[in-house]
Short mmCIF file of C-alpha atoms in Angstrom, two decimals:
data_model
loop_
_atom_site.label_atom_id
_atom_site.label_comp_id
_atom_site.label_asym_id
_atom_site.label_seq_id
_atom_site.Cartn_x
_atom_site.Cartn_y
_atom_site.Cartn_z
CA MET A 1 89.87 71.18 166.66
CA SER A 2 92.27 73.63 164.58
CA THR A 3 92.01 77.31 165.28
CA GLU A 4 93.49 78.09 161.78
CA THR A 5 90.98 79.97 159.42
CA PRO A 6 90.30 78.15 156.39
CA SER A 7 92.03 79.25 153.44
CA SER A 8 88.70 80.18 151.64
CA THR A 9 90.12 83.20 149.48
CA GLU A 10 93.62 82.29 148.87
CA PRO A 11 93.04 79.48 146.57
CA PRO A 12 90.81 81.33 144.20
CA ARG A 13 93.14 84.05 144.23
CA GLY A 14 95.96 81.74 143.58
CA ARG A 15 94.18 80.13 140.57
CA VAL A 16 93.20 83.79 139.14
CA ARG A 17 96.88 84.66 139.17
CA GLY A 18 97.88 81.53 137.89
CA LEU A 19 95.20 81.97 134.84
CA LEU A 20 96.47 85.50 134.25
CA GLY A 21 100.21 84.35 134.15
CA LYS A 22 99.07 81.76 131.53
CA VAL A 23 97.24 84.34 129.59
CA VAL A 24 98.87 87.61 129.71
CA ILE A 25 102.04 88.44 127.65
CA ASP A 26 105.10 86.01 129.18
CA THR A 27 107.70 88.55 130.17
CA ARG A 28 110.30 85.72 131.32
CA PRO A 29 112.83 86.63 128.34
CA LEU A 30 113.11 90.10 129.92
CA ARG A 31 114.97 88.71 132.79
CA ILE A 32 117.76 87.80 130.37
CA ARG A 33 120.01 90.72 130.47
CA ASP A 34 121.16 90.44 126.55
CA TYR A 35 117.63 89.84 125.40
CA ARG A 36 116.45 92.82 127.59
CA ARG A 37 119.00 94.88 125.51
CA LEU A 38 118.10 93.77 122.12
CA TRP A 39 114.36 94.32 123.05
CA VAL A 40 114.89 97.93 124.38
CA SER A 41 116.62 98.85 120.94
CA THR A 42 113.50 97.16 119.28
CA VAL A 43 111.00 99.24 121.23
CA VAL A 44 112.85 102.48 120.65
CA THR A 45 113.37 101.98 117.01
CA ALA A 46 109.87 100.58 116.35
CA VAL A 47 108.29 103.87 117.59
CA GLY A 48 111.15 106.11 116.00
CA SER A 49 110.76 104.28 112.67
CA GLN A 50 107.04 105.02 112.56
CA LEU A 51 107.68 108.96 112.66
CA THR A 52 109.72 108.58 109.63
CA ALA A 53 107.41 106.48 107.73
CA VAL A 54 104.87 109.23 108.22
CA ALA A 55 107.29 112.17 107.61
CA VAL A 56 108.52 110.72 104.47
CA PRO A 57 105.33 110.61 102.32
CA LYS A 58 104.21 113.81 103.93
CA GLN A 59 106.89 115.93 102.79
CA VAL A 60 106.84 114.52 99.63
CA TYR A 61 103.19 115.42 99.35
CA ASP A 62 104.15 118.70 100.60
CA LEU A 63 106.85 119.13 98.00
CA THR A 64 104.68 118.08 94.79
CA GLY A 65 101.06 117.75 95.71
CA SER A 66 100.96 114.43 94.11
CA SER A 67 99.82 111.42 95.57
CA GLY A 68 101.77 109.57 92.66
CA TYR A 69 104.87 110.74 93.93
CA VAL A 70 103.91 109.64 97.43
CA GLY A 71 103.23 106.02 96.01
CA LEU A 72 106.60 106.25 94.54
CA THR A 73 108.24 106.16 98.02
CA GLY A 74 106.65 102.72 98.43
CA ALA A 75 108.67 101.24 95.60
CA VAL A 76 111.89 103.15 96.69
CA GLY A 77 111.31 101.68 99.91
CA LEU A 78 110.63 98.16 98.65
CA VAL A 79 113.30 97.55 96.42
CA PRO A 80 116.04 97.87 98.87
CA LEU A 81 114.33 95.61 101.20
CA LEU A 82 113.87 93.04 98.58
CA VAL A 83 117.47 93.05 97.51
CA PHE A 84 119.33 93.84 100.73
CA GLY A 85 116.89 91.69 102.78
CA LEU A 86 118.49 88.59 100.98
CA TRP A 87 122.07 89.84 101.06
CA GLY A 88 121.51 90.96 104.68
CA GLY A 89 120.76 87.44 105.94
CA ALA A 90 124.04 86.02 104.23
CA ILE A 91 125.83 88.70 105.92
CA ALA A 92 124.37 87.83 109.20
CA ASP A 93 125.36 84.22 108.81
CA ALA A 94 128.91 85.29 107.76
CA ILE A 95 129.77 87.85 110.41
CA ASP A 96 129.34 88.69 114.13
CA ARG A 97 125.67 89.53 114.17
CA ARG A 98 126.23 92.31 116.97
CA LYS A 99 128.73 94.04 114.39
CA VAL A 100 126.02 93.76 111.72
CA MET A 101 123.39 95.26 113.83
CA LEU A 102 125.56 98.14 114.95
CA TYR A 103 126.83 99.17 111.60
CA SER A 104 123.52 98.58 109.98
CA ASN A 105 121.89 100.63 113.02
CA LEU A 106 124.27 103.33 112.67
CA GLY A 107 123.57 103.56 108.84
CA VAL A 108 120.06 104.11 109.52
CA ALA A 109 120.51 106.63 112.37
CA VAL A 110 122.95 108.63 109.81
CA THR A 111 120.53 108.71 106.86
CA SER A 112 117.83 109.75 109.16
CA GLY A 113 119.97 112.61 110.66
CA LEU A 114 120.41 113.27 106.97
CA LEU A 115 116.70 113.39 106.40
CA TRP A 116 116.47 115.88 109.20
CA LEU A 117 118.75 118.10 107.60
CA GLN A 118 117.56 118.49 104.14
CA ALA A 119 114.10 119.18 105.94
CA PHE A 120 115.59 121.54 108.45
CA THR A 121 117.47 123.53 105.70
CA GLY A 122 114.36 123.56 103.38
CA LEU A 123 116.16 121.92 100.41
CA LYS A 124 113.11 121.05 98.98
CA SER A 125 114.54 118.12 96.72
CA VAL A 126 112.23 115.03 96.14
CA ALA A 127 115.09 113.49 94.50
CA VAL A 128 117.21 113.79 97.56
CA VAL A 129 114.35 112.58 99.79
CA LEU A 130 113.81 109.30 98.01
CA VAL A 131 117.39 108.58 97.69
CA LEU A 132 117.92 108.77 101.63
CA LEU A 133 114.78 106.72 101.78
CA GLY A 134 116.10 103.98 99.69
CA LEU A 135 119.67 103.98 101.23
CA GLN A 136 117.92 103.95 104.62
CA GLN A 137 115.85 100.92 103.74
CA ALA A 138 118.74 99.19 102.64
CA PHE A 139 120.35 99.43 106.05
CA VAL A 140 116.97 98.40 107.80
CA ALA A 141 117.03 95.31 105.62
CA VAL A 142 120.46 94.26 106.58
CA ASN A 143 119.65 94.96 110.18
CA MET A 144 116.41 92.97 110.35
CA PRO A 145 117.77 89.49 109.61
CA ALA A 146 120.65 89.96 112.10
CA ARG A 147 118.43 91.36 114.67
CA SER A 148 115.69 88.27 114.37
CA ALA A 149 118.60 85.60 114.04
CA ALA A 150 120.19 86.73 117.30
CA VAL A 151 117.21 86.16 119.41
CA ALA A 152 117.77 82.39 119.45
CA ARG A 153 121.46 83.09 120.63
CA VAL A 154 120.37 85.13 123.54
CA VAL A 155 117.43 83.24 125.13
CA PRO A 156 117.05 79.58 125.89
CA PRO A 157 115.39 77.59 122.96
CA GLU A 158 112.04 77.02 125.45
CA LEU A 159 111.80 80.81 125.48
CA LEU A 160 111.60 81.70 121.81
CA PRO A 161 108.02 81.82 121.40
CA PRO A 162 107.30 84.30 124.25
CA ALA A 163 110.66 86.15 123.38
CA ASN A 164 108.89 86.52 119.74
CA ALA A 165 105.78 87.40 121.27
CA LEU A 166 107.35 90.42 123.15
CA SER A 167 109.15 91.58 119.90
CA PHE A 168 106.13 91.27 117.55
CA THR A 169 103.81 93.21 120.14
CA THR A 170 106.41 95.84 120.66
CA PHE A 171 106.59 96.16 116.82
CA THR A 172 102.75 96.55 116.37
CA PHE A 173 102.40 98.97 119.39
CA GLY A 174 104.97 101.04 117.51
CA MET A 175 102.61 100.71 114.42
CA VAL A 176 99.75 102.12 116.31
CA PHE A 177 101.25 104.71 118.55
CA GLY A 178 103.99 105.75 116.03
CA PRO A 179 101.62 107.45 113.53
CA LEU A 180 99.31 108.92 116.26
CA MET A 181 102.70 110.56 117.80
CA ALA A 182 103.53 111.89 114.14
CA GLY A 183 100.02 113.27 113.77
CA ALA A 184 100.22 115.11 116.96
CA LEU A 185 103.68 116.34 116.65
CA ILE A 186 103.83 117.79 113.32
CA PRO A 187 101.78 120.65 113.87
CA VAL A 188 103.50 121.56 117.45
CA LEU A 189 107.16 120.88 116.24
CA GLY A 190 107.34 120.41 112.54
CA LEU A 191 107.90 117.92 110.26
CA SER A 192 111.79 117.86 110.21
CA THR A 193 111.44 117.29 114.11
CA LEU A 194 110.11 113.82 113.43
CA TYR A 195 113.32 113.09 111.65
CA LEU A 196 115.34 114.36 114.36
CA ILE A 197 113.46 112.45 117.10
CA ASP A 198 113.86 109.14 115.16
CA THR A 199 117.68 110.08 114.62
CA VAL A 200 118.06 110.24 118.43
CA ALA A 201 116.05 107.20 118.95
CA LEU A 202 118.15 105.25 116.60
CA PHE A 203 121.42 106.41 118.52
CA VAL A 204 119.68 105.12 121.84
CA ALA A 205 119.04 101.78 120.02
CA PHE A 206 122.75 101.63 119.02
CA THR A 207 123.59 102.14 122.35
CA SER A 208 121.68 99.42 123.61
CA VAL A 209 122.97 97.00 120.89
CA TRP A 210 126.68 98.24 121.87
CA PHE A 211 126.43 96.40 125.15
CA LEU A 212 125.61 93.01 123.78
CA PRO A 213 128.49 90.54 123.70
CA PRO A 214 129.54 89.21 120.37
CA ILE A 215 127.31 86.88 118.71
CA ALA A 216 129.91 85.12 116.67
CA PRO A 217 128.85 82.85 113.44
CA GLY A 218 128.38 79.09 114.15
CA ALA A 219 131.22 76.58 113.47
CA GLY A 220 129.83 75.56 110.10
CA SER A 221 129.05 79.02 108.89
CA SER A 222 130.23 80.55 105.74
CA ARG A 223 132.88 83.37 105.89
CA THR A 224 131.47 84.85 102.57
CA ALA A 225 128.08 86.72 101.71
CA GLY A 226 127.96 86.55 97.88
CA LEU A 227 125.35 85.51 95.44
CA ARG A 228 126.43 81.59 96.01
CA ASP A 229 125.71 81.90 99.50
CA ILE A 230 122.23 83.42 98.85
CA ALA A 231 121.79 80.55 96.45
CA ASP A 232 122.70 78.06 99.08
CA GLY A 233 119.99 79.59 101.46
CA PHE A 234 117.30 78.93 98.62
CA ARG A 235 118.59 75.49 98.00
CA TYR A 236 118.72 74.78 101.92
CA LEU A 237 114.82 76.02 101.92
CA SER A 238 113.67 73.92 99.19
CA LEU A 239 114.96 70.75 101.32
CA LYS A 240 113.27 72.18 104.43
CA LYS A 241 109.72 71.42 103.73
CA LEU A 242 108.43 72.70 107.17
CA LEU A 243 109.96 76.04 106.57
CA LEU A 244 109.05 76.36 102.95
CA VAL A 245 105.38 75.73 103.91
CA SER A 246 105.54 78.39 106.71
CA PHE A 247 106.67 80.99 104.04
CA LEU A 248 104.13 79.59 101.28
CA VAL A 249 101.11 80.13 103.80
CA ASP A 250 102.52 83.49 104.82
CA ILE A 251 102.72 84.59 101.40
CA ILE A 252 98.93 83.27 100.77
CA ALA A 253 97.88 85.15 103.60
CA MET A 254 99.31 88.51 102.64
CA VAL A 255 98.98 88.15 98.94
CA ALA A 256 95.49 86.89 98.69
CA GLY A 257 94.01 88.24 102.11
CA MET A 258 95.56 91.71 102.71
CA PRO A 259 92.87 94.34 101.96
CA ARG A 260 94.25 97.43 102.72
CA ALA A 261 94.51 98.87 99.01
CA LEU A 262 90.55 98.88 99.41
CA PHE A 263 90.54 100.96 102.60
CA PRO A 264 90.39 104.45 100.84
CA GLU A 265 87.33 103.53 98.53
CA MET A 266 85.67 101.39 100.97
CA ALA A 267 85.96 104.38 103.69
CA GLU A 268 84.33 106.57 101.29
CA ARG A 269 81.76 104.48 99.40
CA THR A 270 81.02 101.74 102.02
CA PHE A 271 81.44 103.69 105.48
CA GLY A 272 80.43 107.28 104.41
CA ASP A 273 83.59 109.31 104.85
CA PRO A 274 83.52 112.47 103.18
CA PRO A 275 85.71 112.80 99.63
CA GLY A 276 88.54 114.44 101.64
CA GLY A 277 88.99 111.65 103.85
CA GLY A 278 87.62 110.83 107.43
CA VAL A 279 87.29 108.86 110.56
CA ALA A 280 86.58 105.60 108.83
CA LEU A 281 89.79 105.79 106.97
CA GLY A 282 91.89 106.10 110.05
CA TRP A 283 89.82 103.12 111.75
CA LEU A 284 90.53 100.95 108.86
CA TYR A 285 94.20 101.51 108.71
CA ALA A 286 94.35 101.23 112.56
CA ALA A 287 92.32 98.54 113.09
CA ILE A 288 94.84 95.38 112.18
CA PRO A 289 97.84 96.65 114.06
CA ILE A 290 95.53 97.44 117.03
CA GLY A 291 94.20 93.82 116.92
CA SER A 292 97.69 92.49 116.79
CA ALA A 293 98.64 94.75 119.75
CA VAL A 294 95.85 93.54 121.83
CA PHE A 295 96.46 89.88 121.20
CA GLY A 296 100.06 90.35 121.89
CA LEU A 297 99.20 91.37 125.38
CA PHE A 298 97.49 88.16 125.98
CA SER A 299 99.96 86.09 124.20
CA GLY A 300 100.53 83.91 126.92
CA ALA A 301 97.38 82.30 126.00
CA PHE A 302 99.05 80.89 122.75
CA ALA A 303 102.70 81.36 123.17
CA ARG A 304 103.10 78.26 124.95
CA ILE A 305 101.14 76.10 122.68
CA ARG A 306 103.76 73.46 121.25
CA ARG A 307 101.36 72.40 118.37
CA GLN A 308 103.13 75.09 116.12
CA GLY A 309 101.99 73.71 112.80
CA ALA A 310 98.40 73.52 113.73
CA VAL A 311 98.36 76.71 115.37
CA ILE A 312 99.97 78.45 112.20
CA THR A 313 97.45 76.64 110.08
CA MET A 314 94.39 77.70 111.99
CA SER A 315 95.40 81.11 112.60
CA ILE A 316 95.82 81.79 108.86
CA ILE A 317 92.50 80.22 108.02
CA GLY A 318 91.20 82.75 110.80
CA TRP A 319 92.84 85.47 109.01
CA GLY A 320 91.06 84.48 105.84
CA LEU A 321 87.63 84.17 107.37
CA ALA A 322 88.08 87.68 109.20
CA MET A 323 89.00 89.11 105.84
CA ALA A 324 86.16 87.44 103.93
CA ALA A 325 83.67 88.78 106.82
CA PHE A 326 84.97 92.23 106.46
CA GLY A 327 84.28 92.10 102.92
CA LEU A 328 80.58 91.48 103.56
CA THR A 329 79.90 93.85 106.11
CA GLY A 330 78.48 97.36 105.63
CA SER A 331 78.90 98.29 109.20
CA LEU A 332 82.26 100.28 110.28
CA THR A 333 81.95 98.94 113.71
CA LEU A 334 81.92 95.17 112.49
CA ALA A 335 84.54 95.95 109.68
CA VAL A 336 87.14 97.27 112.56
CA VAL A 337 86.35 93.98 114.48
CA PHE A 338 86.89 91.84 111.94
CA LEU A 339 90.13 93.41 110.95
CA ALA A 340 91.38 93.40 114.43
CA ILE A 341 90.61 89.81 114.83
CA GLY A 342 92.33 89.26 111.61
CA GLY A 343 95.41 91.26 112.95
CA GLY A 344 95.28 89.04 115.96
CA ALA A 345 95.33 85.94 113.92
CA ASP A 346 98.30 87.18 112.18
CA LEU A 347 100.19 88.04 115.18
CA ILE A 348 99.61 84.41 116.37
CA SER A 349 100.77 83.24 113.13
CA ALA A 350 103.97 85.40 113.14
CA VAL A 351 105.07 84.27 116.55
CA HIS A 352 104.73 80.68 115.77
CA ARG A 353 106.59 80.98 112.41
CA SER A 354 109.43 82.71 113.55
CA SER A 355 109.78 80.43 116.47
CA MET A 356 109.42 77.53 113.95
CA LEU A 357 112.17 79.14 111.74
CA GLN A 358 114.75 79.87 114.45
CA THR A 359 114.23 76.17 115.94
CA GLU A 360 114.22 74.33 112.50
CA ALA A 361 116.82 76.50 110.83
CA THR A 362 120.43 75.70 111.46
CA ASP A 363 122.42 78.62 112.99
CA GLU A 364 124.85 79.01 110.00
CA MET A 365 121.36 79.16 107.87
CA ARG A 366 119.15 81.09 110.27
CA GLY A 367 120.18 84.57 108.90
CA ARG A 368 119.58 83.62 105.16
CA MET A 369 116.01 82.38 106.49
CA GLN A 370 115.48 85.32 108.36
CA GLY A 371 116.35 87.65 105.15
CA VAL A 372 113.50 85.59 103.26
CA PHE A 373 111.08 86.12 106.17
CA THR A 374 111.91 89.97 105.78
CA VAL A 375 111.33 89.66 101.94
CA VAL A 376 108.09 87.93 102.51
CA VAL A 377 106.82 90.08 105.08
CA ALA A 378 107.93 93.35 103.01
CA GLY A 379 106.86 92.02 99.60
CA GLY A 380 103.68 90.22 100.19
CA PRO A 381 101.40 93.19 101.24
CA ARG A 382 102.77 95.20 98.42
CA ILE A 383 101.71 92.57 95.65
CA ALA A 384 98.45 92.42 97.39
CA ASP A 385 97.88 96.14 96.98
CA LEU A 386 98.32 95.47 93.51
CA ALA A 387 96.07 92.38 93.21
CA HIS A 388 93.25 93.97 95.34
CA GLY A 389 93.51 97.05 93.43
CA TRP A 390 92.89 95.42 90.12
CA GLY A 391 90.22 93.05 91.76
CA ALA A 392 88.33 95.90 93.17
CA ALA A 393 88.35 97.79 89.79
CA ALA A 394 86.98 94.62 87.98
CA PHE A 395 84.59 93.39 90.57
CA GLY A 396 84.23 95.94 93.51
CA THR A 397 85.70 96.35 96.84
CA ALA A 398 83.48 93.80 98.80
CA ALA A 399 84.05 90.95 95.89
CA ALA A 400 87.82 91.51 96.06
CA ALA A 401 87.85 91.21 99.98
CA THR A 402 85.76 88.29 100.40
CA VAL A 403 87.10 86.33 97.48
CA GLY A 404 90.52 87.24 98.74
CA GLY A 405 89.78 85.90 102.35
CA LEU A 406 88.23 82.58 100.82
CA LEU A 407 91.04 82.09 98.65
CA VAL A 408 93.48 82.12 101.71
CA ILE A 409 91.51 79.41 103.39
CA VAL A 410 91.43 77.22 100.33
CA LEU A 411 95.01 77.63 99.19
CA THR A 412 96.20 77.18 102.83
CA VAL A 413 94.41 74.07 103.47
CA ALA A 414 95.70 72.70 100.00
CA THR A 415 99.27 73.72 100.99
CA VAL A 416 99.20 72.19 104.45
CA ALA A 417 97.62 68.91 102.76
CA TRP A 418 100.62 68.68 100.35
CA VAL A 419 103.06 68.48 103.57
CA PRO A 420 100.88 66.74 106.19
CA SER A 421 103.85 66.86 108.71
CA PHE A 422 103.74 70.65 108.99
CA TRP A 423 100.47 70.12 110.65
CA ARG A 424 101.57 67.44 112.97
CA PHE A 425 104.96 69.66 113.83
CA ARG A 426 105.35 70.31 117.54
CA PHE A 427 107.66 72.81 119.01
CA GLU A 428 110.72 71.13 120.77
CA PRO A 429 113.49 73.27 122.14
CA LYS A 430 116.68 72.31 120.89
CA PRO A 431 120.22 73.37 122.41
CA GLU A 432 122.16 75.88 120.56
CA PRO A 433 125.64 74.41 118.89
CA GLU A 434 128.85 75.95 119.95
CA PRO A 435 129.92 79.07 117.73
CA ALA A 436 133.22 79.25 116.04
CA GLU A 437 134.27 82.06 118.13
CA THR A 438 133.42 83.54 121.59
CA SER A 439 129.66 83.37 121.80
CA THR A 440 126.45 84.51 124.07
CA SER A 441 125.39 81.98 126.54
CA PRO A 442 121.88 82.44 127.24
CA ALA A 443 122.02 80.54 130.57
CA ALA A 444 124.92 82.86 131.66
CA ASN A 445 123.36 86.14 130.94
CA THR A 446 120.20 86.13 133.35
CA GLN A 447 121.43 88.92 135.44
CA SER A 448 119.30 91.74 136.19
#
C-alpha cells in the first residue's frame, strides 16, 4: 500500500489557478520587451493626457465664466482629430512607425509644455489655449494610428487580442484615475501643475518609445502620404466588407447609443442632484469607464474567443440593451450598473474589433485603417451628443436614451445580416510579411 498522501487539495487549487488564468487579464504580451516598452508609454500617456483633458476646460471656464467657451474646446479638439487622424494613418503606412511615434509624441509634449508656460505666467488668453489645444490634438491624431498599427509588428499574431485588451484596459484606467487625480491636485498644486505633470509624463513616454527598434513600412507600402493615399485607404476599406462592417457597427453603437449628453439633465431631474451639480453627475460620467476597466481586468474570459464576429455583434447588442435599460430606470444605483455593463460590453467589442483590423488589414494599409478607427472613436460620441441633445429636447431624456439603445440593436442586426460572413468570422493568427527594411521580429524580442 502506498504511503503517499492523496493529492486532495492540489488538484482543486490547480483547477482554481487554471480558471483564474483563463479569466483574469492575460499578461503574456508584457513578456515581450518591445510591447512592454510600447505599453509603458501608453500607461504614462493615458493618465497624463487626462490631466490636460481636465485642465483645459477648467482653465477656459476660469477665464471666461462661460460653458459655451468650454463647449468650444470640444470642437477645437475634434477637428484636428478628424483631419489628422486620416492623414496620420497614411503617414504611419509610409514612414517608420517608430519615427512617427517619436516625432508626434515630442510634438504633444512640447504643446503640453507651452500650455503649462501660458498658465504659469498668467497669460490669460483663451485664444492661445485653444490654438495650443488644437495643435496638441493634431499631434495626438498622428500618434494614435502609428501606435496602434505598431502592436501587430511587436507581438506574435496569436497574442493580438490579449495585447489589445491590455492597451484598452490601460486607457480606461487612465480615464477613471486621471480626472480623479486632477480634481485632487488642482486645489493643492494649482491648475498649471497639471500641464507640467503631463509634460513630464510625455517625455517619459518619449524615452520608452526611443528604445523601440525601427518599425519600417511593409514591402508593398506607399512612400507618400498625400490625399491619393488617404483615398486609397477608403477604396481598400470599401472592398474589405468585414472591416467595413466592424466600423459601421461601432458608429451605430456610439451615435445611436452614447447617452452622455443626457447626464447633466438626468443627474438633476431624474436622480435628484442640486442645480449646481452633485454626486449623481460624477457617477454617471464615471460609470462607463469604470465598467470598461473592471471588464478589462477579467479580459482573459473573452480575449481568447476566436468567434470574433459573433462576439462583436453580441457585445454591441449588449451595449444597446444596457443603454435602453439605463433610459428606463429611475434609480441611480441601477443607472450606474447599466452604464458600467455597457462600458464592459464596449471594451469587449473594442478589443476584438481592433484585433480584427490588425489581422485582416495588410500591413501597408494598417495605419490608414487605424486612422479611420481613430476618426470613428473620436467623432461618433460627439455626433451622439448632438443627436441625444436634440432628442431629449423633443421627447425627454428617458425616451432619447431608450430609443437610442433599441436603435443600436435593430441597426446592428440589420448590418450584420447584410454581411453574414461577419457573424461567422473567426480569428486566425496570420504571420507578418517581411518589411521593406530592417524590422521588428516579435519572436526575437521576448527578453525580459
